[in-house]
Amino acid sequence: MGVNLVSGSVPRGNDYFGREAFIENLWQLLDKNNVLLVAPRRYGKTGAMYQLLDHPRSPYVPAYMNVEYLESAGDFMIELIATLRRDRHMARSVNALWEGAKGMGHYLRNLASDIELGDLKVKLREETDIAKNWLDYGSRILELLAQEKFNALLIIDEFPFMVHHIAKRDKAELSRLLRWFRAARNAPGTRTRFLLGGSINLVSTLDELHLVDTINDLSSIPLLPFDADTAHKFIESAMEAREIAVSPATRRRIIDAIGSPVPYLLCVLMTALSDRHRLTGKAITPKMVEQVFSQELMGRAAPYFCHYYTRLAEYYNDTEARQAKAVLGHLSRADRPIARDNLYGIFLRATSEKPSTATTERFQALMLRLENDFYVTATDGHYHFSILAVQLWWKNNYGFQHS
Ligand SMILES: Nc1ncnc2c1ncn2[C@@H]1O[C@H](COP(=O)(O)OP(=O)(O)OP(=O)(O)O)[C@@H](O)[C@H]1O
Ligand SMILES: [Mg+2]
């Protein structure tokens, strides 16, 4: 059979490959903790979350929501309550929020369970006071869920993006939301578990706002690229599904070209390779891998790589972004890891600063942030891009600037 390649949408069912040990680990962690799942874009976070959703384990009843575009605590609560209302197990708790209240209670009880999520959210916004009194609703819904026989498992995807948006609008509101949320997660008697996920670093965002303590109860678990063995099997399986033969040497070349087997990049490269094979009728060889990688991958996966660049302007302040671009531009041109001291020189030059204790500290903080945000990896005081393919893309597009 073999695995079907999806390039972009959430891999589910037979499209989802490997990660058995990771999913097992996630369930075990959730048994005792609320969990923060962190990984860069396109590593397979949402896919992993859907594994929990599609194959729930008793006593958990999972529900999934993506909060990437939400900008206020009220919207968050509307999203949460609407998501729960659409779940047949949890709808009862939601309806009980308006017990005794005529209008909304009656309306909600009689709603078809397949009401469109968007319509439901509009109703909740226009006809209830959730947006205003979100904190009360949040506490009450968790109390109601605690009375059920099952444990709700609320999977909240792209949580750090929402935090970032709310912070931009209203820092005090973010602080209220995060403090409430931390207390609610740890309330005595609560039976609800949370799995929060995201592709930007929550800790560095909250650090600047002095709010890190609001998430220090979460167990953090990183989602890494595939290991080499899984990557080999993934390539084998995907190519088998397309009835294309690939030798072990070709598989190795595919993995080495990307540098670090990010599932999405493997999918994109394999799709490009099988297209080339179909068009030319030629076998996929290590040489073809090299050609297709340099001629096509940078184009096909451009939005993936762009994210690394645009994120600097969005989530780093102007000075940091300038310095980060100088450091990354330099690293992109290097063919071996660069010593920290050299990078410090580049960092200072980017803003024409003199070395001082303050600049050393800011440099260290920036490098740590670039590491946490998955740009670079440090070993023995030397830095290099974490993913070779990202380095090449950076070099092609920005390597000649900011030097
Ligand atoms: N386990 C997997 N099996 C097969 N393909 C995978 C797997 N994990 C990730 N992928 C590939 O990566 C792509 C992105 O997966 P997914 O949406 O789960 O990642 P994500 O980390 O949530 O991405 P984003 O940060 O963009 O939300 C998929 O479309 C697929 O090409
Ligand atoms: Mg995702």
PDB file of N, CA and C and ligand atoms in Angstrom, residues 3-11 15-19 39-48 66 68 157-158 198-199 223 226 234 262-265 267-268, ligand 1:
ATOM      1  N   VAL A   3       2.349   4.894   2.130  1.00  0.00           N
ATOM      2  CA  VAL A   3       1.725   6.119   2.623  1.00  0.00           C
ATOM      3  C   VAL A   3       1.483   7.089   1.459  1.00  0.00           C
ATOM      4  N   ASN A   4       0.317   7.737   1.511  1.00  0.00           N
ATOM      5  CA  ASN A   4      -0.039   8.721   0.506  1.00  0.00           C
ATOM      6  C   ASN A   4       0.610  10.055   0.903  1.00  0.00           C
ATOM      7  N   LEU A   5       1.175  10.771  -0.040  1.00  0.00           N
ATOM      8  CA  LEU A   5       1.839  12.033   0.329  1.00  0.00           C
ATOM      9  C   LEU A   5       0.854  13.191   0.353  1.00  0.00           C
ATOM     10  N   VAL A   6       0.783  13.897   1.459  1.00  0.00           N
ATOM     11  CA  VAL A   6       0.037  15.155   1.455  1.00  0.00           C
ATOM     12  C   VAL A   6       1.063  16.258   1.675  1.00  0.00           C
ATOM     13  N   SER A   7       0.934  17.340   0.937  1.00  0.00           N
ATOM     14  CA  SER A   7       1.916  18.412   1.111  1.00  0.00           C
ATOM     15  C   SER A   7       1.198  19.666   1.551  1.00  0.00           C
ATOM     16  N   GLY A   8       0.937  19.778   2.799  1.00  0.00           N
ATOM     17  CA  GLY A   8       0.345  21.003   3.309  1.00  0.00           C
ATOM     18  C   GLY A   8      -0.839  20.755   4.226  1.00  0.00           C
ATOM     19  N   SER A   9      -1.784  19.921   3.763  1.00  0.00           N
ATOM     20  CA  SER A   9      -2.944  19.710   4.636  1.00  0.00           C
ATOM     21  C   SER A   9      -2.575  18.758   5.769  1.00  0.00           C
ATOM     22  N   VAL A  10      -3.464  18.641   6.736  1.00  0.00           N
ATOM     23  CA  VAL A  10      -3.162  17.849   7.929  1.00  0.00           C
ATOM     24  C   VAL A  10      -3.167  16.360   7.582  1.00  0.00           C
ATOM     25  N   PRO A  11      -2.059  15.661   7.843  1.00  0.00           N
ATOM     26  CA  PRO A  11      -2.048  14.229   7.542  1.00  0.00           C
ATOM     27  C   PRO A  11      -2.879  13.440   8.557  1.00  0.00           C
ATOM     28  N   ASP A  15      -2.616   8.665   5.730  1.00  0.00           N
ATOM     29  CA  ASP A  15      -1.613   9.641   5.297  1.00  0.00           C
ATOM     30  C   ASP A  15      -0.624   9.958   6.415  1.00  0.00           C
ATOM     31  N   TYR A  16      -0.957   9.545   7.619  1.00  0.00           N
ATOM     32  CA  TYR A  16      -0.097   9.870   8.758  1.00  0.00           C
ATOM     33  C   TYR A  16       0.932   8.767   8.940  1.00  0.00           C
ATOM     34  N   PHE A  17       2.198   9.143   9.010  1.00  0.00           N
ATOM     35  CA  PHE A  17       3.254   8.141   9.053  1.00  0.00           C
ATOM     36  C   PHE A  17       4.034   8.203  10.372  1.00  0.00           C
ATOM     37  N   GLY A  18       4.308   7.025  10.929  1.00  0.00           N
ATOM     38  CA  GLY A  18       5.238   6.911  12.066  1.00  0.00           C
ATOM     39  C   GLY A  18       4.788   7.640  13.320  1.00  0.00           C
ATOM     40  N   ARG A  19       5.757   8.092  14.108  1.00  0.00           N
ATOM     41  CA  ARG A  19       5.529   8.859  15.334  1.00  0.00           C
ATOM     42  C   ARG A  19       4.758   8.083  16.407  1.00  0.00           C
ATOM     43  N   ALA A  39       7.010  23.072  18.161  1.00  0.00           N
ATOM     44  CA  ALA A  39       7.860  22.714  17.023  1.00  0.00           C
ATOM     45  C   ALA A  39       7.694  23.785  15.965  1.00  0.00           C
ATOM     46  N   PRO A  40       8.673  23.907  15.073  1.00  0.00           N
ATOM     47  CA  PRO A  40       8.548  24.901  14.001  1.00  0.00           C
ATOM     48  C   PRO A  40       7.389  24.554  13.087  1.00  0.00           C
ATOM     49  N   ARG A  41       7.117  25.458  12.176  1.00  0.00           N
ATOM     50  CA  ARG A  41       6.072  25.236  11.171  1.00  0.00           C
ATOM     51  C   ARG A  41       6.323  23.933  10.448  1.00  0.00           C
ATOM     52  N   ARG A  42       5.237  23.237  10.162  1.00  0.00           N
ATOM     53  CA  ARG A  42       5.289  22.078   9.258  1.00  0.00           C
ATOM     54  C   ARG A  42       6.067  20.864   9.766  1.00  0.00           C
ATOM     55  N   TYR A  43       6.227  20.754  11.088  1.00  0.00           N
ATOM     56  CA  TYR A  43       6.882  19.549  11.613  1.00  0.00           C
ATOM     57  C   TYR A  43       5.867  18.446  11.878  1.00  0.00           C
ATOM     58  N   GLY A  44       4.588  18.823  11.881  1.00  0.00           N
ATOM     59  CA  GLY A  44       3.572  17.800  12.117  1.00  0.00           C
ATOM     60  C   GLY A  44       2.853  17.930  13.453  1.00  0.00           C
ATOM     61  N   LYS A  45       2.763  19.161  13.979  1.00  0.00           N
ATOM     62  CA  LYS A  45       2.069  19.346  15.263  1.00  0.00           C
ATOM     63  C   LYS A  45       0.588  19.039  15.145  1.00  0.00           C
ATOM     64  N   THR A  46      -0.043  19.668  14.131  1.00  0.00           N
ATOM     65  CA  THR A  46      -1.479  19.471  13.992  1.00  0.00           C
ATOM     66  C   THR A  46      -1.779  17.996  13.684  1.00  0.00           C
ATOM     67  N   GLY A  47      -0.924  17.391  12.877  1.00  0.00           N
ATOM     68  CA  GLY A  47      -1.076  15.959  12.581  1.00  0.00           C
ATOM     69  C   GLY A  47      -1.059  15.126  13.855  1.00  0.00           C
ATOM     70  N   ALA A  48      -0.125  15.442  14.750  1.00  0.00           N
ATOM     71  CA  ALA A  48      -0.029  14.696  16.013  1.00  0.00           C
ATOM     72  C   ALA A  48      -1.279  14.934  16.859  1.00  0.00           C
ATOM     73  N   ASN A  66      -8.425  25.647  16.647  1.00  0.00           N
ATOM     74  CA  ASN A  66      -7.261  26.408  16.194  1.00  0.00           C
ATOM     75  C   ASN A  66      -7.520  27.880  16.510  1.00  0.00           C
ATOM     76  N   GLU A  68      -5.351  30.474  16.036  1.00  0.00           N
ATOM     77  CA  GLU A  68      -4.333  31.316  15.393  1.00  0.00           C
ATOM     78  C   GLU A  68      -4.778  32.760  15.162  1.00  0.00           C
ATOM     79  N   ASP A 157      -4.672  24.576  19.274  1.00  0.00           N
ATOM     80  CA  ASP A 157      -3.568  24.693  18.326  1.00  0.00           C
ATOM     81  C   ASP A 157      -3.242  26.172  18.093  1.00  0.00           C
ATOM     82  N   GLU A 158      -1.980  26.448  17.897  1.00  0.00           N
ATOM     83  CA  GLU A 158      -1.464  27.804  17.617  1.00  0.00           C
ATOM     84  C   GLU A 158      -1.780  28.784  18.752  1.00  0.00           C
ATOM     85  N   GLY A 198       2.003  25.089  19.304  1.00  0.00           N
ATOM     86  CA  GLY A 198       2.299  26.281  18.536  1.00  0.00           C
ATOM     87  C   GLY A 198       3.626  26.238  17.837  1.00  0.00           C
ATOM     88  N   SER A 199       3.746  27.110  16.832  1.00  0.00           N
ATOM     89  CA  SER A 199       4.977  27.087  16.059  1.00  0.00           C
ATOM     90  C   SER A 199       5.855  28.297  16.313  1.00  0.00           C
ATOM     91  N   LEU A 223       8.511  18.480  19.333  1.00  0.00           N
ATOM     92  CA  LEU A 223       8.300  17.528  18.247  1.00  0.00           C
ATOM     93  C   LEU A 223       9.481  17.703  17.298  1.00  0.00           C
ATOM     94  N   PHE A 226      11.693  13.801  11.740  1.00  0.00           N
ATOM     95  CA  PHE A 226      11.797  12.344  11.754  1.00  0.00           C
ATOM     96  C   PHE A 226      13.238  11.949  12.068  1.00  0.00           C
ATOM     97  N   PHE A 234       9.783   6.205   5.569  1.00  0.00           N
ATOM     98  CA  PHE A 234       8.760   7.097   5.010  1.00  0.00           C
ATOM     99  C   PHE A 234       8.944   7.220   3.491  1.00  0.00           C
ATOM    100  N   VAL A 262      12.635  17.007   7.999  1.00  0.00           N
ATOM    101  CA  VAL A 262      11.348  17.626   8.320  1.00  0.00           C
ATOM    102  C   VAL A 262      10.297  16.960   7.424  1.00  0.00           C
ATOM    103  N   PRO A 263       9.254  16.343   7.994  1.00  0.00           N
ATOM    104  CA  PRO A 263       8.309  15.572   7.174  1.00  0.00           C
ATOM    105  C   PRO A 263       7.776  16.340   5.971  1.00  0.00           C
ATOM    106  N   TYR A 264       7.438  17.589   6.175  1.00  0.00           N
ATOM    107  CA  TYR A 264       6.862  18.374   5.080  1.00  0.00           C
ATOM    108  C   TYR A 264       7.859  18.528   3.924  1.00  0.00           C
ATOM    109  N   LEU A 265       9.109  18.819   4.276  1.00  0.00           N
ATOM    110  CA  LEU A 265      10.105  19.000   3.210  1.00  0.00           C
ATOM    111  C   LEU A 265      10.357  17.686   2.480  1.00  0.00           C
ATOM    112  N   CYS A 267       8.062  15.454   1.982  1.00  0.00           N
ATOM    113  CA  CYS A 267       6.884  15.325   1.111  1.00  0.00           C
ATOM    114  C   CYS A 267       7.049  16.171  -0.144  1.00  0.00           C
ATOM    115  N   VAL A 268       7.482  17.421   0.038  1.00  0.00           N
ATOM    116  CA  VAL A 268       7.608  18.330  -1.102  1.00  0.00           C
ATOM    117  C   VAL A 268       8.664  17.809  -2.076  1.00  0.00           C
TER     118      VAL A 268
HETATM  119  N1  LIG B   1       3.589  12.059  10.487  1.00  0.00           N
HETATM  120  C1  LIG B   1       3.477  12.558   9.256  1.00  0.00           C
HETATM  121  N2  LIG B   1       3.211  11.751   8.203  1.00  0.00           N
HETATM  122  C2  LIG B   1       3.126  12.240   6.962  1.00  0.00           C
HETATM  123  N3  LIG B   1       3.281  13.535   6.646  1.00  0.00           N
HETATM  124  C3  LIG B   1       3.560  14.396   7.645  1.00  0.00           C
HETATM  125  C4  LIG B   1       3.652  13.950   8.993  1.00  0.00           C
HETATM  126  N4  LIG B   1       3.911  15.008   9.768  1.00  0.00           N
HETATM  127  C5  LIG B   1       3.966  16.074   8.952  1.00  0.00           C
HETATM  128  N5  LIG B   1       3.748  15.723   7.667  1.00  0.00           N
HETATM  129  C6  LIG B   1       3.839  16.647   6.497  1.00  0.00           C
HETATM  130  O1  LIG B   1       3.955  17.956   7.008  1.00  0.00           O
HETATM  131  C7  LIG B   1       2.841  18.764   6.621  1.00  0.00           C
HETATM  132  C8  LIG B   1       2.398  19.591   7.795  1.00  0.00           C
HETATM  133  O2  LIG B   1       1.867  18.775   8.828  1.00  0.00           O
HETATM  134  P1  LIG B   1       1.042  19.441  10.015  1.00  0.00           P
HETATM  135  O3  LIG B   1       0.008  20.346   9.468  1.00  0.00           O
HETATM  136  O4  LIG B   1       0.659  18.391  10.964  1.00  0.00           O
HETATM  137  O5  LIG B   1       2.244  20.306  10.656  1.00  0.00           O
HETATM  138  P2  LIG B   1       2.182  21.541  11.638  1.00  0.00           P
HETATM  139  O6  LIG B   1       3.425  21.469  12.465  1.00  0.00           O
HETATM  140  O7  LIG B   1       0.902  21.638  12.348  1.00  0.00           O
HETATM  141  O8  LIG B   1       2.301  22.729  10.568  1.00  0.00           O
HETATM  142  P3  LIG B   1       1.924  24.294  10.804  1.00  0.00           P
HETATM  143  O9  LIG B   1       2.989  24.826  11.719  1.00  0.00           O
HETATM  144  O10 LIG B   1       2.029  24.890   9.445  1.00  0.00           O
HETATM  145  O11 LIG B   1       0.560  24.355  11.402  1.00  0.00           O
HETATM  146  C9  LIG B   1       1.791  17.791   6.117  1.00  0.00           C
HETATM  147  O12 LIG B   1       0.998  18.357   5.104  1.00  0.00           O
HETATM  148  C10 LIG B   1       2.639  16.669   5.579  1.00  0.00           C
HETATM  149  O13 LIG B   1       3.133  17.010   4.304  1.00  0.00           O
END
